[in-house]
Amino acid sequence: MAFFKSKEDDQPKVAQHMSIDQVQMMILDAVTQQFGDSRAVLPDFSVVSGWATADFIAFRSFDVQVRVGMTPEDDRDINRLKVLVAIGPRFVALTDLLATDVRDKYQWTCTEANLAADMSLLEQYLSWRLTPEQRAKFEN
């Protein structure tokens, strides 16, 4: 029976920082695989306040922003994944726009699998917002 914990047990788990290049390639791959070149304008990348940000246009109509916490002020946001959609003059979190029964599928940590899952949810949401005329153009 051990009465003493090792020093390693007392150390909090620290999220591993990804490089900007890693994040940009992951986002680019996820957008390209989900939407393809014909349905999305490839992202413009920037880094603001410790968040790697990718802005792109989907279905020639929807402004989307993907943010990954690289070195944010709050440690819990490191590698945090946020997908935002422009609604009027502001960006709204995709989780706030999804139907309640779908919202639990949204992934918050930046990994290739999670990015792919969130891009799939994003496409479902944006497809739902397409007009019948737009849908006919993009389904062909």
PDB file of C-alpha atoms in Angstrom:
ATOM      1  CA  MET A   1       0.000   0.000   0.000  1.00  0.00           C
ATOM      2  CA  ALA A   2       1.503   3.320  -1.018  1.00  0.00           C
ATOM      3  CA  PHE A   3       0.956   6.271   1.262  1.00  0.00           C
ATOM      4  CA  PHE A   4       2.926   8.769  -0.755  1.00  0.00           C
ATOM      5  CA  LYS A   5       2.183  10.022  -4.216  1.00  0.00           C
ATOM      6  CA  SER A   6       5.006  10.610  -6.625  1.00  0.00           C
ATOM      7  CA  LYS A   7       5.762  14.187  -7.619  1.00  0.00           C
ATOM      8  CA  GLU A   8       4.553  13.369 -11.120  1.00  0.00           C
ATOM      9  CA  ASP A   9       1.045  12.675  -9.778  1.00  0.00           C
ATOM     10  CA  ASP A  10       0.880  16.199  -8.347  1.00  0.00           C
ATOM     11  CA  GLN A  11       1.806  17.863 -11.620  1.00  0.00           C
ATOM     12  CA  PRO A  12      -1.210  19.066 -13.626  1.00  0.00           C
ATOM     13  CA  LYS A  13      -1.463  17.753 -17.148  1.00  0.00           C
ATOM     14  CA  VAL A  14      -0.357  20.490 -19.515  1.00  0.00           C
ATOM     15  CA  ALA A  15      -1.815  20.623 -23.005  1.00  0.00           C
ATOM     16  CA  GLN A  16       0.823  20.239 -25.670  1.00  0.00           C
ATOM     17  CA  HIS A  17       1.098  23.289 -27.876  1.00  0.00           C
ATOM     18  CA  MET A  18       0.746  22.687 -31.591  1.00  0.00           C
ATOM     19  CA  SER A  19       2.681  24.736 -34.096  1.00  0.00           C
ATOM     20  CA  ILE A  20       0.979  27.278 -36.338  1.00  0.00           C
ATOM     21  CA  ASP A  21       1.970  25.163 -39.357  1.00  0.00           C
ATOM     22  CA  GLN A  22       0.321  22.067 -37.853  1.00  0.00           C
ATOM     23  CA  VAL A  23      -2.901  23.909 -37.134  1.00  0.00           C
ATOM     24  CA  GLN A  24      -3.033  25.564 -40.556  1.00  0.00           C
ATOM     25  CA  MET A  25      -2.470  22.262 -42.371  1.00  0.00           C
ATOM     26  CA  MET A  26      -5.103  20.509 -40.256  1.00  0.00           C
ATOM     27  CA  ILE A  27      -7.680  23.224 -40.958  1.00  0.00           C
ATOM     28  CA  LEU A  28      -6.818  23.366 -44.662  1.00  0.00           C
ATOM     29  CA  ASP A  29      -7.118  19.580 -44.964  1.00  0.00           C
ATOM     30  CA  ALA A  30     -10.412  19.484 -43.054  1.00  0.00           C
ATOM     31  CA  VAL A  31     -11.996  22.276 -45.131  1.00  0.00           C
ATOM     32  CA  THR A  32     -10.777  20.788 -48.407  1.00  0.00           C
ATOM     33  CA  GLN A  33     -11.905  17.254 -47.557  1.00  0.00           C
ATOM     34  CA  GLN A  34     -15.347  18.341 -46.374  1.00  0.00           C
ATOM     35  CA  PHE A  35     -16.217  21.065 -48.853  1.00  0.00           C
ATOM     36  CA  GLY A  36     -13.825  20.651 -51.782  1.00  0.00           C
ATOM     37  CA  ASP A  37     -12.525  23.525 -53.867  1.00  0.00           C
ATOM     38  CA  SER A  38     -15.831  24.079 -55.634  1.00  0.00           C
ATOM     39  CA  ARG A  39     -17.817  24.812 -52.471  1.00  0.00           C
ATOM     40  CA  ALA A  40     -15.313  26.759 -50.364  1.00  0.00           C
ATOM     41  CA  VAL A  41     -12.816  29.537 -50.845  1.00  0.00           C
ATOM     42  CA  LEU A  42      -9.677  28.306 -49.118  1.00  0.00           C
ATOM     43  CA  PRO A  43      -8.922  29.919 -45.742  1.00  0.00           C
ATOM     44  CA  ASP A  44      -6.998  33.085 -44.981  1.00  0.00           C
ATOM     45  CA  PHE A  45      -4.920  32.512 -41.856  1.00  0.00           C
ATOM     46  CA  SER A  46      -4.007  34.886 -39.041  1.00  0.00           C
ATOM     47  CA  VAL A  47      -3.006  34.758 -35.389  1.00  0.00           C
ATOM     48  CA  VAL A  48      -4.767  37.099 -32.972  1.00  0.00           C
ATOM     49  CA  SER A  49      -4.475  37.069 -29.172  1.00  0.00           C
ATOM     50  CA  GLY A  50      -3.019  33.569 -29.093  1.00  0.00           C
ATOM     51  CA  TRP A  51      -5.667  32.059 -31.389  1.00  0.00           C
ATOM     52  CA  ALA A  52      -4.848  30.698 -34.844  1.00  0.00           C
ATOM     53  CA  THR A  53      -7.736  31.787 -37.053  1.00  0.00           C
ATOM     54  CA  ALA A  54      -8.828  30.621 -40.483  1.00  0.00           C
ATOM     55  CA  ASP A  55     -11.516  32.554 -42.366  1.00  0.00           C
ATOM     56  CA  PHE A  56     -13.213  31.097 -45.420  1.00  0.00           C
ATOM     57  CA  ILE A  57     -16.376  31.383 -47.483  1.00  0.00           C
ATOM     58  CA  ALA A  58     -18.543  28.272 -47.898  1.00  0.00           C
ATOM     59  CA  PHE A  59     -21.149  27.829 -50.627  1.00  0.00           C
ATOM     60  CA  ARG A  60     -20.262  31.323 -51.920  1.00  0.00           C
ATOM     61  CA  SER A  61     -22.506  32.741 -49.196  1.00  0.00           C
ATOM     62  CA  PHE A  62     -21.401  31.946 -45.669  1.00  0.00           C
ATOM     63  CA  ASP A  63     -18.468  33.495 -43.846  1.00  0.00           C
ATOM     64  CA  VAL A  64     -16.935  30.926 -41.496  1.00  0.00           C
ATOM     65  CA  GLN A  65     -14.176  31.256 -38.953  1.00  0.00           C
ATOM     66  CA  VAL A  66     -12.262  28.370 -37.375  1.00  0.00           C
ATOM     67  CA  ARG A  67     -10.204  29.240 -34.297  1.00  0.00           C
ATOM     68  CA  VAL A  68      -7.683  27.098 -32.466  1.00  0.00           C
ATOM     69  CA  GLY A  69      -6.173  28.219 -29.172  1.00  0.00           C
ATOM     70  CA  MET A  70      -2.408  28.210 -29.621  1.00  0.00           C
ATOM     71  CA  THR A  71      -1.213  30.306 -26.687  1.00  0.00           C
ATOM     72  CA  PRO A  72      -4.378  31.899 -25.299  1.00  0.00           C
ATOM     73  CA  GLU A  73      -4.361  33.675 -21.942  1.00  0.00           C
ATOM     74  CA  ASP A  74      -6.531  31.005 -20.343  1.00  0.00           C
ATOM     75  CA  ASP A  75      -4.745  27.606 -20.238  1.00  0.00           C
ATOM     76  CA  ARG A  76      -8.024  25.699 -20.661  1.00  0.00           C
ATOM     77  CA  ASP A  77      -8.279  27.179 -24.163  1.00  0.00           C
ATOM     78  CA  ILE A  78      -5.010  25.657 -25.410  1.00  0.00           C
ATOM     79  CA  ASN A  79      -5.845  23.479 -28.456  1.00  0.00           C
ATOM     80  CA  ARG A  80      -9.505  24.488 -28.055  1.00  0.00           C
ATOM     81  CA  LEU A  81     -11.438  24.353 -31.298  1.00  0.00           C
ATOM     82  CA  LYS A  82     -14.101  26.959 -32.093  1.00  0.00           C
ATOM     83  CA  VAL A  83     -16.129  27.075 -35.304  1.00  0.00           C
ATOM     84  CA  LEU A  84     -17.994  30.343 -35.860  1.00  0.00           C
ATOM     85  CA  VAL A  85     -20.480  31.392 -38.540  1.00  0.00           C
ATOM     86  CA  ALA A  86     -21.252  34.978 -39.520  1.00  0.00           C
ATOM     87  CA  ILE A  87     -24.858  35.799 -38.747  1.00  0.00           C
ATOM     88  CA  GLY A  88     -25.522  39.399 -39.691  1.00  0.00           C
ATOM     89  CA  PRO A  89     -22.703  41.601 -38.413  1.00  0.00           C
ATOM     90  CA  ARG A  90     -21.251  39.128 -35.884  1.00  0.00           C
ATOM     91  CA  PHE A  91     -19.790  35.648 -35.596  1.00  0.00           C
ATOM     92  CA  VAL A  92     -21.855  33.103 -33.664  1.00  0.00           C
ATOM     93  CA  ALA A  93     -20.535  29.794 -32.321  1.00  0.00           C
ATOM     94  CA  LEU A  94     -21.681  26.832 -34.423  1.00  0.00           C
ATOM     95  CA  THR A  95     -22.743  25.049 -31.224  1.00  0.00           C
ATOM     96  CA  ASP A  96     -25.299  27.796 -30.603  1.00  0.00           C
ATOM     97  CA  LEU A  97     -26.735  27.313 -34.089  1.00  0.00           C
ATOM     98  CA  LEU A  98     -27.042  23.517 -34.112  1.00  0.00           C
ATOM     99  CA  ALA A  99     -30.205  21.695 -33.188  1.00  0.00           C
ATOM    100  CA  THR A 100     -30.170  20.441 -29.596  1.00  0.00           C
ATOM    101  CA  ASP A 101     -29.995  16.754 -30.552  1.00  0.00           C
ATOM    102  CA  VAL A 102     -26.950  17.409 -32.803  1.00  0.00           C
ATOM    103  CA  ARG A 103     -25.077  19.755 -30.468  1.00  0.00           C
ATOM    104  CA  ASP A 104     -23.491  16.914 -28.449  1.00  0.00           C
ATOM    105  CA  LYS A 105     -21.608  15.750 -31.541  1.00  0.00           C
ATOM    106  CA  TYR A 106     -19.569  18.969 -31.632  1.00  0.00           C
ATOM    107  CA  GLN A 107     -15.928  18.448 -30.639  1.00  0.00           C
ATOM    108  CA  TRP A 108     -13.986  21.038 -28.630  1.00  0.00           C
ATOM    109  CA  THR A 109     -10.374  19.802 -28.850  1.00  0.00           C
ATOM    110  CA  CYS A 110      -8.342  20.374 -31.997  1.00  0.00           C
ATOM    111  CA  THR A 111      -7.418  17.049 -33.585  1.00  0.00           C
ATOM    112  CA  GLU A 112      -7.746  15.900 -37.188  1.00  0.00           C
ATOM    113  CA  ALA A 113     -10.725  13.692 -36.315  1.00  0.00           C
ATOM    114  CA  ASN A 114     -12.457  16.452 -34.334  1.00  0.00           C
ATOM    115  CA  LEU A 115     -11.920  19.011 -37.093  1.00  0.00           C
ATOM    116  CA  ALA A 116     -13.433  16.587 -39.602  1.00  0.00           C
ATOM    117  CA  ALA A 117     -16.423  15.964 -37.315  1.00  0.00           C
ATOM    118  CA  ASP A 118     -17.021  19.681 -36.797  1.00  0.00           C
ATOM    119  CA  MET A 119     -16.677  20.431 -40.532  1.00  0.00           C
ATOM    120  CA  SER A 120     -19.328  17.786 -41.188  1.00  0.00           C
ATOM    121  CA  LEU A 121     -21.666  19.470 -38.681  1.00  0.00           C
ATOM    122  CA  LEU A 122     -20.873  22.827 -40.262  1.00  0.00           C
ATOM    123  CA  GLU A 123     -21.789  21.532 -43.720  1.00  0.00           C
ATOM    124  CA  GLN A 124     -25.052  20.102 -42.405  1.00  0.00           C
ATOM    125  CA  TYR A 125     -25.948  23.442 -40.856  1.00  0.00           C
ATOM    126  CA  LEU A 126     -24.963  25.507 -43.909  1.00  0.00           C
ATOM    127  CA  SER A 127     -26.750  23.133 -46.304  1.00  0.00           C
ATOM    128  CA  TRP A 128     -29.892  23.591 -44.242  1.00  0.00           C
ATOM    129  CA  ARG A 129     -29.563  27.380 -44.787  1.00  0.00           C
ATOM    130  CA  LEU A 130     -29.169  27.155 -48.582  1.00  0.00           C
ATOM    131  CA  THR A 131     -32.043  28.363 -50.713  1.00  0.00           C
ATOM    132  CA  PRO A 132     -33.577  25.789 -53.082  1.00  0.00           C
ATOM    133  CA  GLU A 133     -31.810  27.499 -56.010  1.00  0.00           C
ATOM    134  CA  GLN A 134     -28.442  27.392 -54.243  1.00  0.00           C
ATOM    135  CA  ARG A 135     -28.947  23.761 -53.254  1.00  0.00           C
ATOM    136  CA  ALA A 136     -29.627  22.809 -56.874  1.00  0.00           C
ATOM    137  CA  LYS A 137     -26.363  24.459 -57.978  1.00  0.00           C
ATOM    138  CA  PHE A 138     -24.195  22.800 -55.351  1.00  0.00           C
ATOM    139  CA  GLU A 139     -25.739  19.334 -55.510  1.00  0.00           C
ATOM    140  CA  ASN A 140     -24.879  18.957 -59.195  1.00  0.00           C
TER     141      ASN A 140
END
